[in-house]
Coordinates of C-alpha atoms in Angstrom, one line a residue:
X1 CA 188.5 245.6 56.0
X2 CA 187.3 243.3 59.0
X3 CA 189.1 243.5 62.1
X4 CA 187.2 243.6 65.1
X5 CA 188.4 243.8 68.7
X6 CA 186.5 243.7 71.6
X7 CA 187.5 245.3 75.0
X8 CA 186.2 244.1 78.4
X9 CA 182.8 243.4 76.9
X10 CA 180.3 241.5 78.9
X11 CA 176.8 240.6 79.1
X12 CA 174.2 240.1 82.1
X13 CA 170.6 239.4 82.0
X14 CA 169.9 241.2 85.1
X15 CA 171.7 239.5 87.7
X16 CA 173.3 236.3 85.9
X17 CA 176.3 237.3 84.3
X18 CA 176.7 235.1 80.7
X19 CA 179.7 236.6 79.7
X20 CA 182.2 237.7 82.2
X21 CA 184.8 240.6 80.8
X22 CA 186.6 239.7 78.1
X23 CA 189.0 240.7 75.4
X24 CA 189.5 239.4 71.7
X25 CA 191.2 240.6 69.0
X26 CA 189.8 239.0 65.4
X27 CA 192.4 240.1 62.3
X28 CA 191.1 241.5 59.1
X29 CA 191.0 238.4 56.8
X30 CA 191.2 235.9 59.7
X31 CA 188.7 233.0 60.0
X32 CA 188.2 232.9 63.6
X33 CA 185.8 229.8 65.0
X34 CA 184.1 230.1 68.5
X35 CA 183.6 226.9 69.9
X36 CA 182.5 224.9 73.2
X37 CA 179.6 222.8 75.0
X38 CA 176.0 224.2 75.1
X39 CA 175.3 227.2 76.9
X40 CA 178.9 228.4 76.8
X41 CA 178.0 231.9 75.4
X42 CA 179.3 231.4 72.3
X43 CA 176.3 232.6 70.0
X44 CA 175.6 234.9 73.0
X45 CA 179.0 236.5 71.8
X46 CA 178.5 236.4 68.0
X47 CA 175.1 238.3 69.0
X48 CA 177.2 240.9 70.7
X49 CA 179.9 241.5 67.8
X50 CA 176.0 241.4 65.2
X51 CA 174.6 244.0 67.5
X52 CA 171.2 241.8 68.0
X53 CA 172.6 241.9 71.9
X54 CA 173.3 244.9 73.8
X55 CA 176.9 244.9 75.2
X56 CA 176.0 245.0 79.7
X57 CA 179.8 246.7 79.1
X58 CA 182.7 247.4 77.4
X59 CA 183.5 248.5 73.9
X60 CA 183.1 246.6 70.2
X61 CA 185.3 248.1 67.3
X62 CA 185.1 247.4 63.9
X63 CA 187.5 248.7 61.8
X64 CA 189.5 251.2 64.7
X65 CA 185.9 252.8 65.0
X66 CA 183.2 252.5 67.9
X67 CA 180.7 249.7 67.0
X68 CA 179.3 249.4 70.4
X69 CA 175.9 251.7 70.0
X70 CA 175.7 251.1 66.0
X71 CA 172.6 249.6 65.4
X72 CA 173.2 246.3 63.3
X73 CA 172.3 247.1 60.1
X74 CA 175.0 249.8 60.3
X75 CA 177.5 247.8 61.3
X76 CA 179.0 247.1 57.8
X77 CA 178.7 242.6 58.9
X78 CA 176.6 239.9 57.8
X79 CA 175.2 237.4 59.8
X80 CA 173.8 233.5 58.4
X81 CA 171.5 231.9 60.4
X82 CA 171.2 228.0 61.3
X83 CA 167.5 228.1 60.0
X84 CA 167.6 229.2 56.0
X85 CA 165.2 232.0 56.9
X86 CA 164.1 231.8 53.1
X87 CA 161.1 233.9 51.6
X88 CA 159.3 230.3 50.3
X89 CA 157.3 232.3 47.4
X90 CA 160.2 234.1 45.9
X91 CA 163.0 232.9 43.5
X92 CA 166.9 232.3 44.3
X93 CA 166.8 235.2 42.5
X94 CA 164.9 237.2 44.5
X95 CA 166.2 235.8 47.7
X96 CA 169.3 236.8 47.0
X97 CA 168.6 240.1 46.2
X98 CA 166.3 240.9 48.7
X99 CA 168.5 242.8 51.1
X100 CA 169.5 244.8 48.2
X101 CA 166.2 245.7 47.4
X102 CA 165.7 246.8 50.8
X103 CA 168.7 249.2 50.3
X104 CA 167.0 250.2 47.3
X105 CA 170.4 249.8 45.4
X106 CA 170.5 250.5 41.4
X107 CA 168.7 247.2 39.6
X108 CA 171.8 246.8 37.6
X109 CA 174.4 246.2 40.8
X110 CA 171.7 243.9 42.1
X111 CA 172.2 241.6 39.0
X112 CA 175.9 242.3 38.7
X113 CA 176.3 241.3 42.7
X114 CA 173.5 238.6 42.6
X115 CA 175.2 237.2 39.2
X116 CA 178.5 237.1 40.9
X117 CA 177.4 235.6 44.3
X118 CA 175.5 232.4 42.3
X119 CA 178.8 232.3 39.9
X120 CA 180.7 231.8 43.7
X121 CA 178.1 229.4 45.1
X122 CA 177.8 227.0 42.0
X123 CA 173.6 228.6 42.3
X124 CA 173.5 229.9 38.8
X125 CA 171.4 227.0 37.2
X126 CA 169.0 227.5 39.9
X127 CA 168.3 231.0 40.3
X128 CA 164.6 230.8 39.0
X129 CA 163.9 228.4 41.4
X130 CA 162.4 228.6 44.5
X131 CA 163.9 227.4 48.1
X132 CA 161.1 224.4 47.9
X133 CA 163.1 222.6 44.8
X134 CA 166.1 222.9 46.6
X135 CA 168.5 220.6 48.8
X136 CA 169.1 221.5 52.3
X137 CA 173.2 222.5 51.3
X138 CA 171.3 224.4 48.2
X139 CA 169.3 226.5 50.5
X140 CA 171.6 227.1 52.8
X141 CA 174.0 228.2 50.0
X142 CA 171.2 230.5 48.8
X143 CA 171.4 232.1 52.4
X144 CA 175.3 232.6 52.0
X145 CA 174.6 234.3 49.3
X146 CA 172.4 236.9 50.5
X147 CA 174.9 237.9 52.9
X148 CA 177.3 237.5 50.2
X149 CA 175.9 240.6 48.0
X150 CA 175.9 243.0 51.0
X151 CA 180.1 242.9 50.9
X152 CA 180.2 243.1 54.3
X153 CA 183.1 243.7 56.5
X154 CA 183.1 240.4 58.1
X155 CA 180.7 237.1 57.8
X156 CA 178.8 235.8 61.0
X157 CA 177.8 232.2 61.1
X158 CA 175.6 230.9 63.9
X159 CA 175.7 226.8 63.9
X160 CA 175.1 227.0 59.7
X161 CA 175.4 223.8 59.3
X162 CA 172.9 222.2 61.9
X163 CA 170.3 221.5 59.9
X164 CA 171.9 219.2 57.7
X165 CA 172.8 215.8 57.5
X166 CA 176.5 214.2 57.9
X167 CA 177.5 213.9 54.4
X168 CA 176.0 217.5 53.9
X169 CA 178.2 218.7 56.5
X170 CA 181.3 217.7 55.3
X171 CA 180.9 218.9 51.8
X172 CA 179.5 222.3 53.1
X173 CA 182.5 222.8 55.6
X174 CA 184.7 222.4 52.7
X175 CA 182.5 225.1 50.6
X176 CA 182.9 227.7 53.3
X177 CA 186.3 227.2 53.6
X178 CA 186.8 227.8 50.1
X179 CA 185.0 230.4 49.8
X180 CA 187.1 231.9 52.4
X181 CA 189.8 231.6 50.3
X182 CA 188.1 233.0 47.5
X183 CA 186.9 236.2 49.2
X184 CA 189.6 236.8 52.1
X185 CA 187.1 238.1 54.1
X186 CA 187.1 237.9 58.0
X187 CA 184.6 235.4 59.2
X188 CA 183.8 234.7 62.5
X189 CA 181.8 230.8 62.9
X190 CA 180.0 229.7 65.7
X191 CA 179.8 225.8 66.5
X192 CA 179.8 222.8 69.0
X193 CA 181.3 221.0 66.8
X194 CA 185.2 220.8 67.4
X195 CA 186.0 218.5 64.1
X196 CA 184.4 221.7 62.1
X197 CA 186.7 223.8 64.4
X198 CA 189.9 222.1 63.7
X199 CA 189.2 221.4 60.1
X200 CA 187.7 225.5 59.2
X201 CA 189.7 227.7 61.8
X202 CA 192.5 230.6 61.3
X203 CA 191.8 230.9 65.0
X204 CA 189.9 228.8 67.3
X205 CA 188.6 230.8 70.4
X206 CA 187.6 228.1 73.2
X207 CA 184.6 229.1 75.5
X208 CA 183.6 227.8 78.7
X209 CA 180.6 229.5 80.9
X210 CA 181.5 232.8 79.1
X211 CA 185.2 232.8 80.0
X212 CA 187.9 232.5 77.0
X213 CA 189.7 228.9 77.8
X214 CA 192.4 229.7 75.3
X215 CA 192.8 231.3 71.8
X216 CA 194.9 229.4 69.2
X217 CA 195.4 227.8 65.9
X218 CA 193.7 224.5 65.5
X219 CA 197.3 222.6 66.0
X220 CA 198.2 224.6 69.0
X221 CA 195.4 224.0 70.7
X222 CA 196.1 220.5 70.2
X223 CA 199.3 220.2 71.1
X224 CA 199.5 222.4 73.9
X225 CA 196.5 223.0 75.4
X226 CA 196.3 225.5 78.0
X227 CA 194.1 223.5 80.6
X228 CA 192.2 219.9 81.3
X229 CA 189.5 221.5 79.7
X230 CA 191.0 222.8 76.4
X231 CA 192.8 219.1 76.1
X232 CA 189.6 216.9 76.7
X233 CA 187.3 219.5 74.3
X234 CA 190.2 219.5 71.4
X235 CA 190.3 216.7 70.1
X236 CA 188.3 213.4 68.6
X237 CA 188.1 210.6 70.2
X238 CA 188.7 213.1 73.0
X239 CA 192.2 213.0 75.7
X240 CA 192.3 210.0 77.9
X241 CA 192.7 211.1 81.6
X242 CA 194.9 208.9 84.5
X243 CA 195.0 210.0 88.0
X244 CA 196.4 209.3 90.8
X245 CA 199.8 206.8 91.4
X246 CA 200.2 206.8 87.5
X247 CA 199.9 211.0 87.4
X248 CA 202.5 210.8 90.1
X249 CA 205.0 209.1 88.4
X250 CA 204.8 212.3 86.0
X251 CA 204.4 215.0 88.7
X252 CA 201.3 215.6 88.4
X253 CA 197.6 215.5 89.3
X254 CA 196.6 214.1 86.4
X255 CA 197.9 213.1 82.8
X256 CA 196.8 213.0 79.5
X257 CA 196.8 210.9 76.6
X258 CA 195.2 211.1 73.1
X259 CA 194.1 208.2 71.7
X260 CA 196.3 208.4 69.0
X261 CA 199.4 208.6 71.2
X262 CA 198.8 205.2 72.9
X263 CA 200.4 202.2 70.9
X264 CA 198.8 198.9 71.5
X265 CA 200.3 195.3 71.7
X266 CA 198.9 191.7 72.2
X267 CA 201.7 190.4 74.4
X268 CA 203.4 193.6 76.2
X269 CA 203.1 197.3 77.2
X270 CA 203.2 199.6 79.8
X271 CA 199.9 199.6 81.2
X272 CA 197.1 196.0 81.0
X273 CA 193.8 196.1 80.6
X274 CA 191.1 193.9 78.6
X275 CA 189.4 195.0 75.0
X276 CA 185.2 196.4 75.8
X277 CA 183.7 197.6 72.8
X278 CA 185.6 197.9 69.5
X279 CA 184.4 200.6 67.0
X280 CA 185.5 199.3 63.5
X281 CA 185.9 201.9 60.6
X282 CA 187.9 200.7 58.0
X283 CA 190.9 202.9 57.9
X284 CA 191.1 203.0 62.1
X285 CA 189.2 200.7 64.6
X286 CA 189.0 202.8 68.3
X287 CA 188.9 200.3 71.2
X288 CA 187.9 201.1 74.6
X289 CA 189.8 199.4 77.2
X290 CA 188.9 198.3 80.6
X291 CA 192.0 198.9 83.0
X292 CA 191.8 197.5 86.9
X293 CA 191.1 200.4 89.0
X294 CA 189.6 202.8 86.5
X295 CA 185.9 203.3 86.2
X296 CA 186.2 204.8 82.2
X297 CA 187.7 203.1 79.8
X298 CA 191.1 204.2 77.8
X299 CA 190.3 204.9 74.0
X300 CA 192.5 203.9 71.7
X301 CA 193.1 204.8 68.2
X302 CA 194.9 201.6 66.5
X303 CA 195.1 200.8 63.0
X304 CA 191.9 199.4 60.7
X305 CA 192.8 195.6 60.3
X306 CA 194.3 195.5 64.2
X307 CA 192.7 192.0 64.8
X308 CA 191.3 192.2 68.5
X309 CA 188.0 191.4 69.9
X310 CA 186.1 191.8 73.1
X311 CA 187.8 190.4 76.3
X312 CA 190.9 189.9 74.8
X313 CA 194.4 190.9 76.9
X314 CA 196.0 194.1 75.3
X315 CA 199.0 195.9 76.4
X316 CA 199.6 199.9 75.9
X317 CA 202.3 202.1 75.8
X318 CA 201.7 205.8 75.7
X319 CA 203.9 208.0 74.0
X320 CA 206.6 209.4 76.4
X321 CA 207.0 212.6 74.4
X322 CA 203.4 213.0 74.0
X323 CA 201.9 213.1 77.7
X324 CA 200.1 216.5 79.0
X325 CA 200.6 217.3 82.8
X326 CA 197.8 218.8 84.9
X327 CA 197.8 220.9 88.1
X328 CA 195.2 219.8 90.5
X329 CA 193.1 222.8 89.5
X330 CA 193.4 221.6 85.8
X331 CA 196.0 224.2 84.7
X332 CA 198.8 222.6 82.3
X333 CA 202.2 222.0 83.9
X334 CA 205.0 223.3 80.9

């Protein structure tokens, strides 16, 4: 069992408040991402729910029973680390097994649960070797697995995948996620990153300066973002933006537009504007547009072999259907 809820906690370091009250409810089983711009509080949270912060107020409960005092190594949860935190002279082996040692658990469950871990993690070729002939996505596999062998009640991941380069990112979001699938265990995943967000999440929790923005699945949040800052955070390349007389027209303070949403044309469109910088990809090319009156340009998401280069005229037309409306305090208009 996992589930976790937290009532009305918050956190202050003496007079700053870093988390205001708040209330979350994370499902047994549920892969729950926090996510938002540096020095939102995120990992501040994650530190709360480990027990490595003390709550300023309010309650943590794991499993229906009173977490809040429990020291964290009695808190039944696991937490993995954006640095490896690996003993250097010691084997996989031993790495692995090291928190079982410490629990002074019977030598033959350490193999059985240090076996089964590597069998999980693809490590089983490499368990006599130590974290210095490994890869960056080995390693930080190796520290999965230590947390992996306690069977905790729930997985805590502060910004994991940090450390490692682009293509070692993608591959290791895809190896959490099915591991997630292969364990059903509630995991809770701290990052900045919102394409690891939308790609890992159950449940994406949105934080800004401590506050919950909004709670939903990855496409929700998408589609129907709460408030100007959910839409321009969810999202890559993020939500275009339009005020004034254009806003108006849809009875609103402002509008948004993803990138995606906007078709573009060579001879006619809605709105006019001339092609800046064009970033080609192969399978889409993104132009930014210059439009009379605006300071930032409008991205657009067109196809790969859209022939268009800087300067040149190009006409848009946004998506009727797909246009978010925005209060003048940045709250979404239904």
């Amino acid at each position: 069992m996992g589930r976790i809820v937290l009532e009305q906690v918050q956190k202050s370091f003496g007079d700053v408040s870093v988390i205001p009250p708040l209330d979350l409810e994370i499902n047994d089983g549920e892969f729950v991402v926090f996510v938002g711009p540096s020095g939102c509080g995120k990992s501040t949270l994650l530190r709360l729910i480990a027990g490595l912060e003390d709550v300023t107020g309010g309650t943590i409960s794991i499993d229906g029973g009173d977490a809040t005092s429990i020291p964290p190594a009695k808190r039944g949860l696991a937490m993995v680390f954006q640095s490896y935190a690996l003993y250097p002279h010691m084997s996989v082996r031993k790495n692995i097994a090291f928190p079982l040692r410490m629990a002074k658990m019977d030598k033959a469950e350490q193999d059985r649960r240090v076996s089964q871990a590597a069998d999980v993690l693809n490590l089983t070729d490499y368990l006599d070797r130590r974290p210095g002939q490994l890869s960056g996505g080995q390693r930080q596999r190796v520290a999965i697995g230590r947390a992996i062998v306690r069977e905790p009640a729930a997985f805590l991941f502060d910004e994991p995948l940090s450390n490692l380069d682009a293509a070692l990112r993608v591959g290791m979001r895809i190896e959490i996620s099915e591991l997630h699938e292969r364990l059903k265990t509630t995991m809770i995943y701290v990052t900045h990153d919102q394409v690891e967000a939308m790609t890992m999440a159950d449940k994406i929790v949105v934080l800004q300066a401590g506050n919950i923005e909004q709670v939903g699945s990855p496409l929700e949040l998408y589609r129907t973002p709460r408030n100007r800052f959910v839409a321009g955070f969810i999202g890559s390349p993020k939500m275009n933006f339009l005020e004034g007389a254009e806003a108006e027209k849809h009875g609103a303070h402002a509008i948004g537009v993803r990138p995606e949403h906007i078709t573009p044309s060579s001879t006619e469109g809605l709105w006019q504007g001339r092609v800046g910088v064009s970033e080609h990809l192969g399978s889409d090319t993104f132009f930014h547009v210059h439009m009379e009156g605006r300071t930032e340009p409008i991205t657009v998401r067109a196809g790969g072999e859209v022939d268009m280069h800087n300067g040149d005229v190009i006409y848009l037309t946004p998506d009727p259907g797909r246009i978010h409306r925005f209060h003048a305090k940045g709250h979404r208009i239904e």
